[in-house]
Each structure stands twice: as C-alpha cells, then as structure tokens.
PDB file of C-alpha atoms in Angstrom:
ATOM      1  CA  MET E   1       0.117  -0.005  -0.457  1.00 41.00           C
ATOM      2  CA  ASP E   2       1.161   3.236  -0.854  1.00 48.00           C
ATOM      3  CA  PRO E   3       2.213   6.163   1.881  1.00 50.00           C
ATOM      4  CA  VAL E   4      -0.140   9.294   2.184  1.00 51.00           C
ATOM      5  CA  GLN E   5       1.491  11.504   1.047  1.00 53.00           C
ATOM      6  CA  PRO E   6       2.620  14.401   3.209  1.00 53.00           C
ATOM      7  CA  GLU E   7       0.446  17.409   1.528  1.00 55.00           C
ATOM      8  CA  ALA E   8      -2.415  14.741   1.691  1.00 51.00           C
ATOM      9  CA  SER E   9      -5.216  16.244   3.370  1.00 50.00           C
ATOM     10  CA  VAL E  10      -8.196  13.823   5.117  1.00 54.00           C
ATOM     11  CA  VAL E  11     -10.032  16.768   4.981  1.00 56.00           C
ATOM     12  CA  GLN E  12      -9.410  19.593   2.524  1.00 65.00           C
ATOM     13  CA  THR E  13     -12.017  21.457   0.356  1.00 67.00           C
ATOM     14  CA  GLY E  14     -11.552  23.192  -2.850  1.00 70.00           C
ATOM     15  CA  LEU E  15     -11.748  23.498  -6.545  1.00 74.00           C
ATOM     16  CA  ASP E  16      -9.323  21.674  -7.002  1.00 85.00           C
ATOM     17  CA  LEU E  17      -8.893  17.450  -7.231  1.00 92.00           C
ATOM     18  CA  LYS E  18      -6.469  15.484  -4.840  1.00 92.00           C
ATOM     19  CA  TYR E  19      -4.193  12.762  -5.004  1.00 91.00           C
ATOM     20  CA  ILE E  20      -3.980  10.003  -2.932  1.00 89.00           C
ATOM     21  CA  GLY E  21      -2.067   6.685  -4.940  1.00 88.00           C
ATOM     22  CA  SER E  22      -4.297   6.354  -7.191  1.00 93.00           C
ATOM     23  CA  HIS E  23      -6.785   7.045  -6.244  1.00 94.00           C
ATOM     24  CA  CYS E  24      -8.415  11.211  -6.427  1.00 94.00           C
ATOM     25  CA  TYR E  25     -10.599  13.400  -4.453  1.00 94.00           C
ATOM     26  CA  ALA E  26     -12.689  17.111  -4.850  1.00 94.00           C
ATOM     27  CA  PHE E  27     -14.996  18.068  -1.669  1.00 92.00           C
ATOM     28  CA  SER E  28     -15.961  21.420  -2.633  1.00 91.00           C
ATOM     29  CA  GLY E  29     -17.630  22.583   1.324  1.00 88.00           C
ATOM     30  CA  THR E  30     -20.711  24.944   1.209  1.00 88.00           C
ATOM     31  CA  ILE E  31     -20.403  27.201  -1.489  1.00 87.00           C
ATOM     32  CA  GLY E  32     -23.642  29.679  -1.686  1.00 87.00           C
ATOM     33  CA  ALA E  33     -25.227  29.479  -5.634  1.00 85.00           C
ATOM     34  CA  THR E  34     -27.402  32.027  -6.835  1.00 81.00           C
ATOM     35  CA  ASP E  35     -28.918  32.682 -10.663  1.00 82.00           C
ATOM     36  CA  ASP E  36     -25.150  32.662 -11.840  1.00 86.00           C
ATOM     37  CA  GLU E  37     -23.514  29.660 -12.660  1.00 90.00           C
ATOM     38  CA  THR E  38     -21.283  28.904  -9.550  1.00 92.00           C
ATOM     39  CA  ASP E  39     -18.403  26.964  -9.533  1.00 94.00           C
ATOM     40  CA  LEU E  40     -18.065  23.728  -7.393  1.00 94.00           C
ATOM     41  CA  LEU E  41     -15.144  22.939  -8.248  1.00 94.00           C
ATOM     42  CA  ASN E  42     -13.027  23.794 -11.566  1.00 95.00           C
ATOM     43  CA  THR E  43      -9.777  21.950 -11.978  1.00 94.00           C
ATOM     44  CA  VAL E  44      -7.543  20.365 -14.767  1.00 95.00           C
ATOM     45  CA  SER E  45      -6.690  16.220 -14.530  1.00 94.00           C
ATOM     46  CA  GLY E  46      -2.849  14.767 -14.307  1.00 92.00           C
ATOM     47  CA  SER E  47      -1.818  11.976 -16.396  1.00 91.00           C
ATOM     48  CA  GLY E  48      -3.954   9.383 -15.400  1.00 93.00           C
ATOM     49  CA  TYR E  49      -7.390   8.583 -16.892  1.00 94.00           C
ATOM     50  CA  ILE E  50      -9.980   8.816 -13.155  1.00 97.00           C
ATOM     51  CA  LEU E  51     -13.366   6.979 -13.737  1.00 98.00           C
ATOM     52  CA  ALA E  52     -15.003   9.471 -10.651  1.00 97.00           C
ATOM     53  CA  SER E  53     -18.505   9.572  -9.003  1.00 97.00           C
ATOM     54  CA  VAL E  54     -19.910  12.717  -8.645  1.00 96.00           C
ATOM     55  CA  GLN E  55     -22.717  13.507  -6.588  1.00 94.00           C
ATOM     56  CA  PHE E  56     -23.894  16.759  -6.355  1.00 91.00           C
ATOM     57  CA  ASN E  57     -25.891  18.280  -3.279  1.00 87.00           C
ATOM     58  CA  HIS E  58     -27.316  21.194  -0.914  1.00 81.00           C
ATOM     59  CA  GLU E  59     -26.621  22.191   2.331  1.00 78.00           C
ATOM     60  CA  GLU E  60     -30.751  23.626   1.970  1.00 69.00           C
ATOM     61  CA  ALA E  61     -32.567  24.733  -0.906  1.00 58.00           C
ATOM     62  CA  GLY E  62     -36.039  25.937   0.161  1.00 70.00           C
ATOM     63  CA  SER E  63     -38.915  26.097  -2.624  1.00 77.00           C
ATOM     64  CA  ASN E  64     -35.323  26.963  -4.906  1.00 82.00           C
ATOM     65  CA  ASP E  65     -34.712  24.924  -8.414  1.00 86.00           C
ATOM     66  CA  TYR E  66     -31.679  24.195  -9.095  1.00 88.00           C
ATOM     67  CA  LYS E  67     -29.577  23.405 -12.289  1.00 91.00           C
ATOM     68  CA  TYR E  68     -26.673  20.901 -12.162  1.00 93.00           C
ATOM     69  CA  ARG E  69     -24.046  20.675 -14.106  1.00 96.00           C
ATOM     70  CA  ILE E  70     -20.512  18.772 -15.917  1.00 97.00           C
ATOM     71  CA  ARG E  71     -18.043  20.364 -17.510  1.00 97.00           C
ATOM     72  CA  LEU E  72     -15.554  18.530 -19.578  1.00 97.00           C
ATOM     73  CA  ASN E  73     -13.235  21.244 -21.275  1.00 97.00           C
ATOM     74  CA  ASP E  74     -16.394  23.299 -21.821  1.00 95.00           C
ATOM     75  CA  ILE E  75     -18.251  20.540 -23.046  1.00 97.00           C
ATOM     76  CA  ILE E  76     -21.135  20.006 -20.520  1.00 97.00           C
ATOM     77  CA  ILE E  77     -21.782  15.419 -20.541  1.00 97.00           C
ATOM     78  CA  GLN E  78     -24.517  16.258 -17.895  1.00 95.00           C
ATOM     79  CA  SER E  79     -26.518  18.736 -16.288  1.00 94.00           C
ATOM     80  CA  TYR E  80     -30.614  18.698 -14.660  1.00 91.00           C
ATOM     81  CA  ILE E  81     -32.317  20.284 -12.621  1.00 88.00           C
ATOM     82  CA  VAL E  82     -33.556  19.616  -9.302  1.00 86.00           C
ATOM     83  CA  THR E  83     -36.999  21.025  -8.117  1.00 80.00           C
ATOM     84  CA  GLY E  84     -37.639  22.989  -3.996  1.00 72.00           C
ATOM     85  CA  SER E  85     -40.533  21.275  -3.673  1.00 61.00           C
ATOM     86  CA  GLN E  86     -38.176  17.035  -4.858  1.00 54.00           C
ATOM     87  CA  GLY E  87     -36.000  18.199  -2.329  1.00 52.00           C
ATOM     88  CA  SER E  88     -32.298  17.234  -2.016  1.00 50.00           C
ATOM     89  CA  SER E  89     -33.648  12.928  -2.231  1.00 53.00           C
ATOM     90  CA  GLU E  90     -33.417  13.982  -6.025  1.00 57.00           C
ATOM     91  CA  ALA E  91     -30.772  16.677  -5.927  1.00 56.00           C
ATOM     92  CA  ASP E  92     -27.956  13.348  -4.491  1.00 64.00           C
ATOM     93  CA  ASN E  93     -28.037  11.793  -7.766  1.00 82.00           C
ATOM     94  CA  ILE E  94     -24.118   9.322  -7.751  1.00 91.00           C
ATOM     95  CA  ILE E  95     -22.875  10.329 -11.677  1.00 94.00           C
ATOM     96  CA  PRO E  96     -20.370   8.671 -12.648  1.00 95.00           C
ATOM     97  CA  VAL E  97     -17.730   9.954 -14.893  1.00 96.00           C
ATOM     98  CA  LEU E  98     -14.135   9.016 -16.959  1.00 97.00           C
ATOM     99  CA  ILE E  99     -12.517  12.067 -17.383  1.00 97.00           C
ATOM    100  CA  PRO E 100      -9.006  11.059 -19.370  1.00 96.00           C
ATOM    101  CA  PRO E 101      -5.962  13.008 -18.794  1.00 95.00           C
ATOM    102  CA  PHE E 102      -5.264  17.149 -18.898  1.00 95.00           C
ATOM    103  CA  THR E 103      -8.541  17.581 -18.862  1.00 96.00           C
ATOM    104  CA  ARG E 104     -10.962  20.729 -17.189  1.00 96.00           C
ATOM    105  CA  LEU E 105     -13.130  19.987 -15.440  1.00 97.00           C
ATOM    106  CA  ARG E 106     -16.024  22.174 -13.865  1.00 96.00           C
ATOM    107  CA  CYS E 107     -18.960  21.169 -11.832  1.00 96.00           C
ATOM    108  CA  THR E 108     -21.354  23.936 -11.149  1.00 95.00           C
ATOM    109  CA  ALA E 109     -24.615  25.208  -9.500  1.00 92.00           C
ATOM    110  CA  GLN E 110     -27.118  27.315 -10.437  1.00 91.00           C
ATOM    111  CA  ASN E 111     -30.745  29.018  -8.374  1.00 89.00           C
ATOM    112  CA  VAL E 112     -33.044  28.690 -11.912  1.00 88.00           C
ATOM    113  CA  THR E 113     -35.914  30.454  -9.990  1.00 85.00           C
ATOM    114  CA  GLY E 114     -34.398  33.232  -8.209  1.00 72.00           C
ATOM    115  CA  SER E 115     -31.935  35.322  -6.396  1.00 67.00           C
ATOM    116  CA  SER E 116     -31.064  34.139  -2.940  1.00 72.00           C
ATOM    117  CA  SER E 117     -28.201  32.429  -2.632  1.00 76.00           C
ATOM    118  CA  TYR E 118     -27.969  28.244  -1.150  1.00 82.00           C
ATOM    119  CA  ARG E 119     -25.704  26.119  -0.096  1.00 86.00           C
ATOM    120  CA  GLN E 120     -24.256  24.196  -2.469  1.00 89.00           C
ATOM    121  CA  ILE E 121     -22.231  21.067  -2.362  1.00 90.00           C
ATOM    122  CA  VAL E 122     -20.401  18.212  -4.756  1.00 93.00           C
ATOM    123  CA  SER E 123     -18.362  15.980  -4.043  1.00 94.00           C
ATOM    124  CA  LEU E 124     -16.148  13.889  -6.344  1.00 96.00           C
ATOM    125  CA  THR E 125     -13.915  10.207  -5.252  1.00 96.00           C
ATOM    126  CA  GLY E 126     -12.506   8.473  -8.156  1.00 97.00           C
ATOM    127  CA  ARG E 127      -9.320   5.843  -8.931  1.00 96.00           C
ATOM    128  CA  VAL E 128      -6.377   7.086 -10.772  1.00 96.00           C
ATOM    129  CA  TYR E 129      -5.507   4.567 -14.456  1.00 95.00           C
ATOM    130  CA  GLY E 130      -2.028   4.970 -16.378  1.00 89.00           C
ATOM    131  CA  VAL E 131       0.046   6.674 -13.783  1.00 77.00           C
ATOM    132  CA  GLU E 132       2.964   4.803 -12.599  1.00 62.00           C
TER     133      GLU E 132
END
C-alpha cells in the first residue's frame, strides 16, 4: 500500500482534485450559488485517466430549483434540474464520469428560480489509472 503523501489532507476542500496514490477526491465544501452559474469544482486532471463518481447536493434549497452541470473541457456532459419541492433526495444522484488526462473539469450549480444564495455541495471520488 502506498503511503499517504505529506501534502495530502484527509479533509481538504476547494476547487481542485487531490491525489492519494492511485485515488483522487474533491470536496467543494458548501458554496453559495445564486442565479449566476457558480463553480463548485474547477480543476485540470493529471496524466492518468480517472473513473470517478460525482455527487451534487445542497445544504439548503428552500423552494428554489437548482441546475447542476458537469463539463469536460467546456463541453457539458451532464446537466439536470432539481426542483425545490423534490428536496435533497433528487439532488444526491451519483453520476459516473470518465475524466481523460489533462482535462478541465467543472462542476457547477445555478439557482434557476431566484437570486437567493443557497449553499451547494459537490463531492468527487475516483480511481486513477495509467500513472506509474
């Protein structure tokens, strides 16, 4: 088993991917998203390809509808809207994503029914292949 790298942190949030051996993760933490599309993650993958699971959720939503998007190199590969009346059970879909090497990954949230800022979250966990 590979040792944990000294710069790795068990709980670290931000817009970037974190690598631990042959695994990677990204946790946005809670970020307020208004009617402007808001980056929850915005990073470039490394030299290996990643088989990842992405999960959006919200700390609170009120009655607002939210649009969640995943982009690879500015191409939307996944987009869906969760209505406030559906609650968090609809927002927490687990989405499988293949991320090629050296690819920009953006995960965003947008309030499509109002300008209130509600706290949104995205988590990514994955396995990295092709890196020696």
